[in-house]
Coordinates of C-alpha atoms in Angstrom, one line a residue:
X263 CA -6.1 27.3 -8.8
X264 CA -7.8 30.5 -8.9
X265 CA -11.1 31.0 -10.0
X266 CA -12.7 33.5 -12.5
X267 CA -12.7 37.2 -11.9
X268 CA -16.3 39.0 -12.0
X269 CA -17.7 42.7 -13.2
X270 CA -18.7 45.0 -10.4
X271 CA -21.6 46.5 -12.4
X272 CA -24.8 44.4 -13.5
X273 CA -25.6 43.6 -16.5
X274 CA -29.0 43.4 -18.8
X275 CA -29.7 41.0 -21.1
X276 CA -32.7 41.1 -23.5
X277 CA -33.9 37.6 -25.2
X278 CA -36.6 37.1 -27.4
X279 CA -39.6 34.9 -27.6
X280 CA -39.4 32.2 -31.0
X281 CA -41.9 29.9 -32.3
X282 CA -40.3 26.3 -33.3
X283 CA -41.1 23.8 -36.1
X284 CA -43.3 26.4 -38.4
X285 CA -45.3 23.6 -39.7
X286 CA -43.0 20.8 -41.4
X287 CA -39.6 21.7 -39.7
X288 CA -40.1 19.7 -36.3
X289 CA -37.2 20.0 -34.4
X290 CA -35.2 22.0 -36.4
X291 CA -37.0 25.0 -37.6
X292 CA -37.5 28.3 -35.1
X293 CA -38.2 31.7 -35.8
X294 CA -37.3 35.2 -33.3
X295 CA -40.5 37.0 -32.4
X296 CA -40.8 40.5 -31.4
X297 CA -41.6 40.0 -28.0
X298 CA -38.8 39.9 -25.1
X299 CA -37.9 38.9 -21.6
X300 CA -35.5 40.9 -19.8
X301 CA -32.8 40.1 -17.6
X302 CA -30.6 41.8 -15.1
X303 CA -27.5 40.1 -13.5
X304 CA -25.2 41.2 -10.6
X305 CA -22.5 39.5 -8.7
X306 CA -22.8 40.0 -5.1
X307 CA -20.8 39.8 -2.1
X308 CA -23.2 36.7 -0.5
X309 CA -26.0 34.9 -1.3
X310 CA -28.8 34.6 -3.8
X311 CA -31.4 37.4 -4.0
X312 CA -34.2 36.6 -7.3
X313 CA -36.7 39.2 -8.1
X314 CA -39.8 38.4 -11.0
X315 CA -42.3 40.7 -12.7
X316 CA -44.4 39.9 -15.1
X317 CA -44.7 36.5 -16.4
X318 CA -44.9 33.8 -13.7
X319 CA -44.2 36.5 -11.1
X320 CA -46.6 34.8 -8.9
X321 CA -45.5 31.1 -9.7
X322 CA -42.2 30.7 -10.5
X323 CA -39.3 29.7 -7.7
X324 CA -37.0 32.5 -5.9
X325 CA -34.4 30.3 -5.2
X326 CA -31.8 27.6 -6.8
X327 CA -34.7 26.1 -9.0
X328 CA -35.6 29.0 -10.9
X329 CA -34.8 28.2 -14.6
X330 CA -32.0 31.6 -15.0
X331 CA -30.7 30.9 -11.8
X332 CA -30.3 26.9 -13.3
X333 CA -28.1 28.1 -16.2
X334 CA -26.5 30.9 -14.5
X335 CA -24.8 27.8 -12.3
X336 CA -23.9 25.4 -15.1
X337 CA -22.5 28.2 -17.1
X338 CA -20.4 29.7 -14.0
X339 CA -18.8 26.0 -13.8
X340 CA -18.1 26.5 -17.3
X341 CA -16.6 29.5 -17.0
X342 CA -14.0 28.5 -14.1
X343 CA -16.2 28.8 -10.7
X344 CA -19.0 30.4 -9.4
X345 CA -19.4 34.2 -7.5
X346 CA -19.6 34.6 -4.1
X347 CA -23.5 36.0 -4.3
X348 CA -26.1 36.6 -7.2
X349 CA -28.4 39.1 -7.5
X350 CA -31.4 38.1 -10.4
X351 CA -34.3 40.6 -11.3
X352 CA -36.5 39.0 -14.4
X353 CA -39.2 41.5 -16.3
X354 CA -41.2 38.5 -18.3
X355 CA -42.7 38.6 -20.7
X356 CA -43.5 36.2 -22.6
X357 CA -46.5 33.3 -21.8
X358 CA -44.9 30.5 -19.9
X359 CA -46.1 26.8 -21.4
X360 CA -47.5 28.5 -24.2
X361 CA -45.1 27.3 -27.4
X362 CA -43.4 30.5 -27.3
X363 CA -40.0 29.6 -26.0
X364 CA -40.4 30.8 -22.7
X365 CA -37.9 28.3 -21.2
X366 CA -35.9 29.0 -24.2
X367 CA -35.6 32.6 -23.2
X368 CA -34.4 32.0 -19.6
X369 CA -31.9 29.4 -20.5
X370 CA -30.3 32.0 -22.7
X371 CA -30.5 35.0 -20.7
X372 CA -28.8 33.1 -18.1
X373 CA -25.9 31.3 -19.9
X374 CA -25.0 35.0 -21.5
X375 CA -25.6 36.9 -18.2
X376 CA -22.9 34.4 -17.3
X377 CA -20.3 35.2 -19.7
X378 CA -21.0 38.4 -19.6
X379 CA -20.3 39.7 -15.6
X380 CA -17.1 37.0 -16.2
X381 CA -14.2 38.7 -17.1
X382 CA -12.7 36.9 -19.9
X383 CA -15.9 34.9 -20.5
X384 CA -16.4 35.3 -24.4
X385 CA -12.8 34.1 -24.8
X386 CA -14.2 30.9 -22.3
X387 CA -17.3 30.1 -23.9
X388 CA -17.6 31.0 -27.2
X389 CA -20.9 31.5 -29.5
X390 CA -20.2 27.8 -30.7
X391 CA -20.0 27.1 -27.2
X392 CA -23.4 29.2 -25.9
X393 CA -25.6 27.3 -28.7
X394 CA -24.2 23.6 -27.5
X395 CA -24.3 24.8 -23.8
X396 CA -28.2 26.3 -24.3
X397 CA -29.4 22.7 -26.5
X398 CA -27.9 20.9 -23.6
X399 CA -29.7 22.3 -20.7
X400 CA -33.1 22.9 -23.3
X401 CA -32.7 19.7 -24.8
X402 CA -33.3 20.1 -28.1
X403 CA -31.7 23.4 -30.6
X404 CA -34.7 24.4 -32.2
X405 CA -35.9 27.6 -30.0
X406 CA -32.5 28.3 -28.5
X407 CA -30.9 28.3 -32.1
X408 CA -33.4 31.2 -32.6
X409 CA -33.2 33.2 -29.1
X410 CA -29.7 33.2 -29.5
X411 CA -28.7 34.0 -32.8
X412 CA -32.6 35.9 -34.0
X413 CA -34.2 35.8 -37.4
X414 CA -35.0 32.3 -38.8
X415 CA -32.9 29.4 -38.0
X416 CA -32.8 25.8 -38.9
X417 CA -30.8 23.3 -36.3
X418 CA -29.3 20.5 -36.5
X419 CA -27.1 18.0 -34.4
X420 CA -23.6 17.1 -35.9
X421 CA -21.7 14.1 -33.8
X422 CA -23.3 15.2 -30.5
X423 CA -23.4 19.1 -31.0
X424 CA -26.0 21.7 -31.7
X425 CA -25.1 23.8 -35.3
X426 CA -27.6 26.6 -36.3
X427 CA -27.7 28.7 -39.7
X428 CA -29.6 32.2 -39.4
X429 CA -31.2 33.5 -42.6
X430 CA -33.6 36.9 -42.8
X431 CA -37.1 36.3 -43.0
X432 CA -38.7 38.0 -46.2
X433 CA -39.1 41.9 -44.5
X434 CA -42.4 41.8 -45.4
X435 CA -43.6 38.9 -43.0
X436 CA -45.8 40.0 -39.9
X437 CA -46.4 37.0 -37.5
X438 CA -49.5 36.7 -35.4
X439 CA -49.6 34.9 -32.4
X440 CA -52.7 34.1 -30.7
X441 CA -52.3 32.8 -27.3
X442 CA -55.0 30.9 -25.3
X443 CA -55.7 31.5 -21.5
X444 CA -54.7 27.8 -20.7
X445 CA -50.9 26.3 -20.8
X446 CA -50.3 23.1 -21.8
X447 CA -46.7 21.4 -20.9
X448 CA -44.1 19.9 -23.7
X449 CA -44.0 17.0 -22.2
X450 CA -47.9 16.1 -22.8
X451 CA -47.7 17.4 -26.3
X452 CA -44.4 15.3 -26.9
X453 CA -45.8 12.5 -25.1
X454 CA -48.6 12.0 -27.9
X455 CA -46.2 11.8 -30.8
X456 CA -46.2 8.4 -31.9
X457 CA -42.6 6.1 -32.5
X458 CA -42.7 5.8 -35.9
X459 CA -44.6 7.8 -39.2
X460 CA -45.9 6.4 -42.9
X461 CA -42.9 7.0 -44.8
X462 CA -45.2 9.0 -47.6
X463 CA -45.9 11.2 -44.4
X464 CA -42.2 11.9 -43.6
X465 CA -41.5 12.6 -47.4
X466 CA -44.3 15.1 -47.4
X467 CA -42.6 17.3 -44.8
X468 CA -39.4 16.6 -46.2
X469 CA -40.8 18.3 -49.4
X470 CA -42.6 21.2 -47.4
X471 CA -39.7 21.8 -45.0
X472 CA -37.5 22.7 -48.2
X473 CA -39.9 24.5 -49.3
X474 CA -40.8 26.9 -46.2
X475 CA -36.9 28.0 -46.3
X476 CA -38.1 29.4 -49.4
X477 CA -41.6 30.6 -48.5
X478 CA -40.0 32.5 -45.6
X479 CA -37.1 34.6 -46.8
X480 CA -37.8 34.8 -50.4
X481 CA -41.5 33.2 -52.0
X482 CA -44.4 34.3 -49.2
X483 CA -46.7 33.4 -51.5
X484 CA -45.5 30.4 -50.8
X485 CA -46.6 30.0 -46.9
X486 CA -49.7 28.3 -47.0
X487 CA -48.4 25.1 -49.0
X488 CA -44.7 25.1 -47.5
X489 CA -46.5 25.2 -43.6
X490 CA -48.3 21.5 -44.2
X491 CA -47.4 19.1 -41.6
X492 CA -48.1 15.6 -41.2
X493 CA -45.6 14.7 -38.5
X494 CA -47.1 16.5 -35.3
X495 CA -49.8 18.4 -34.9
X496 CA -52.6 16.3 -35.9
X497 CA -51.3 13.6 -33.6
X498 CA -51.3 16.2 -30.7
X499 CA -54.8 17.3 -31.5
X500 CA -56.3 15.3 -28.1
X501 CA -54.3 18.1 -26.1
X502 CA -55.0 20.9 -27.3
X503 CA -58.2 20.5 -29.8
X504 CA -59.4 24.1 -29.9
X505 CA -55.5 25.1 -31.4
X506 CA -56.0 22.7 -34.2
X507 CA -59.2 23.4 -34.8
X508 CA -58.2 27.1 -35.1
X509 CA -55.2 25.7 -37.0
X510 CA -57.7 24.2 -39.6
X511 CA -59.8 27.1 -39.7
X512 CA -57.0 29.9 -40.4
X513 CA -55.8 27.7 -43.2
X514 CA -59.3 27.2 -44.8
X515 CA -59.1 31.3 -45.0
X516 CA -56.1 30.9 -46.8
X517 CA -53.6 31.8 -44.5
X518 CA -50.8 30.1 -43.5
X519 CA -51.3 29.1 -40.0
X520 CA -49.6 26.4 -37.6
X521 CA -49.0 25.5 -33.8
X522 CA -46.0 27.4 -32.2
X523 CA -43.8 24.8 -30.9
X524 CA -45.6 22.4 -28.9
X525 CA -48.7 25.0 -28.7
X526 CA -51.3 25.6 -27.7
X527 CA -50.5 28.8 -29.4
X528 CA -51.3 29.1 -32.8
X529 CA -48.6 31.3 -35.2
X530 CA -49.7 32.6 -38.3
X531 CA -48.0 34.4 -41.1
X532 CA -49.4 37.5 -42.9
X533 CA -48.6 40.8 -44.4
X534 CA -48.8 44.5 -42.9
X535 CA -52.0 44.5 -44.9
X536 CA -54.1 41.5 -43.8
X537 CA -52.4 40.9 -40.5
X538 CA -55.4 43.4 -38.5
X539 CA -58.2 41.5 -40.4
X540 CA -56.1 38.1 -39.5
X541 CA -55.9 39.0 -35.4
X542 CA -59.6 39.3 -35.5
X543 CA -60.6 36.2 -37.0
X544 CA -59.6 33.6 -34.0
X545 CA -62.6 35.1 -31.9
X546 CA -62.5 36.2 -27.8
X547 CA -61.4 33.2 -26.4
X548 CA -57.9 34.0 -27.7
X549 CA -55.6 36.5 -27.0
X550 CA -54.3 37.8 -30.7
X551 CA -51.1 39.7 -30.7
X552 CA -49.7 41.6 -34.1
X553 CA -45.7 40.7 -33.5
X554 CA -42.5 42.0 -35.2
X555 CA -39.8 39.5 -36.0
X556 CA -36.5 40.1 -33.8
X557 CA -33.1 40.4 -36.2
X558 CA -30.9 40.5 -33.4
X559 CA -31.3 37.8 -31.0
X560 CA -30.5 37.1 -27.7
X561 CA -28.2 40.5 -26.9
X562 CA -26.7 42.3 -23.8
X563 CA -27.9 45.9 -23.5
X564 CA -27.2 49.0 -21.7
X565 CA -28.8 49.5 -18.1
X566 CA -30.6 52.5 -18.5
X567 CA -33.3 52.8 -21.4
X568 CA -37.0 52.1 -22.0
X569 CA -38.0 48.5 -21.9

């Protein structure tokens, strides 16, 4: 049987950073940030050919291991076969192991670089089908639900398959990242969450997690009571004790402030007013960056154009 038919041309795909949890909504909450990776994809005649700058351009693997390169593969055997030869040039950036989705980011851009030199491909592999496809290689829906669909996004798994709802964040919202000099791996933050919670602790966030939905598209003045958690961050505190201690200190300023995904860095959620005052009050030893929030998603863009 014959196998899929590729695009001549390359193409670009743009996807955004996102911040997971928020505060209460562990593992099902993300949010699109401003802030983008960028992606171009060519079939070639032979061979594999992977090209970084930026992020990780000094780290990261050139070869079959490289995390684009990963999904490119699993999404070509989706899609009916793979090309003859790849050509891969990444522009990071966004912080790698910084709770900023960077993984996230390259797991998407590869699955819809896929489908997108495949002739036919949307008509393969669906949206419905990108979401499960990204969760299954990620393991978990929170950031991919927001890379690939934008805005805010809660996640879920129904019988054994990521779903996602996108709602707009209030327009007003700025979010502030502040982003230490040191990564710090999911795994070791995971690792430190404990088996099992007080069930007044899981009812709290319950409460909170209802209540950020709220706080975020409608009520801001909501934030700073709908961000509580009690279900992960304190417990990864040994990791990472300068983000909670930052954490704890944005929060006694009143402003809403939590770790971004398994941190270390620390999100917070302001106004166009306050958010200059609130990127100087973490101090040097963190790297504070005034973000937009990203509508669109995960998207494939013309070639030509400023970055």
């Amino acid at each position: 049987m014959a196998g899929p038919a590729f695009r001549a041309a390359a193409v670009r795909v743009r996807v955004p950073a996102t911040s997971a949890n928020l505060g209460p909504g562990f593992d099902a909450f993300g949010l699109a940030l401003g802030l983008y990776d960028d992606v171009v994809v060519r079939v070639a005649d032979a061979g594999l050919h992977v090209d970084i700058a930026g992020e990780g351009a000094d780290t990261l693997a050139r070869d079959e291991k490289h995390l684009v390169v990963r999904s490119l593969r699993t999404a070509f055997d989706l899609l009916g076969g793979q090309p003859r030869g790849l050509e891969v040039v990444c522009a990071n950036r966004i912080p790698h192991g910084r709770g900023l989705g960077s993984s996230s980011a390259a797991i998407c851009a590869g699955i819809i670089a896929a489908r997108a030199v495949t002739i036919g491909g949307p008509s393969v592999l669906d949206d419905t089908a990108l979401l499960e496809l990204a969760t299954e290689i990620e393991g978990h829906p929170d950031n991919v639900a927001a890379c690939l669909l934008g805005g805010f996004t809660v996640a879920w798994s129904e019988g054994g398959a990521a779903r996602a709802v996108r709602m707009d964040p209030a327009p007003s919202l700025v979010p502030v990242v502040f982003v230490p000099a040191t990564p710090l791996l999911t795994e070791t933050a995971r690792g430190l969450l404990p088996r099992s919670v007080p069930h007044v602790d899981a009812a709290a966030n319950a409460g909170r997690a209802a209540l950020l939905v709220e706080a975020l598209t409608r009520r801001v003045d909501l934030l700073l009571p709908a961000t509580e958690d009690r279900l992960h961050q304190e417990y990864r505190a040994p990791a990472m004790p300068e983000t909670l201690s930052l954490v704890n200190r944005l929060r006694g300023e009143g402003v809403p402030a939590v770790v971004s995904g398994a941190g270390p860095t620390v999100l917070a959620l302001t106004d166009d007013g306050a958010a200059d005052k609130v990127s100087r009050l973490a101090g040097g030893a963190w790297a504070a960056h005034r973000l937009s929030l990203d509508a669109d998603g995960a998207c494939v863009l013309p070639l030509a154009g400023g970055q």
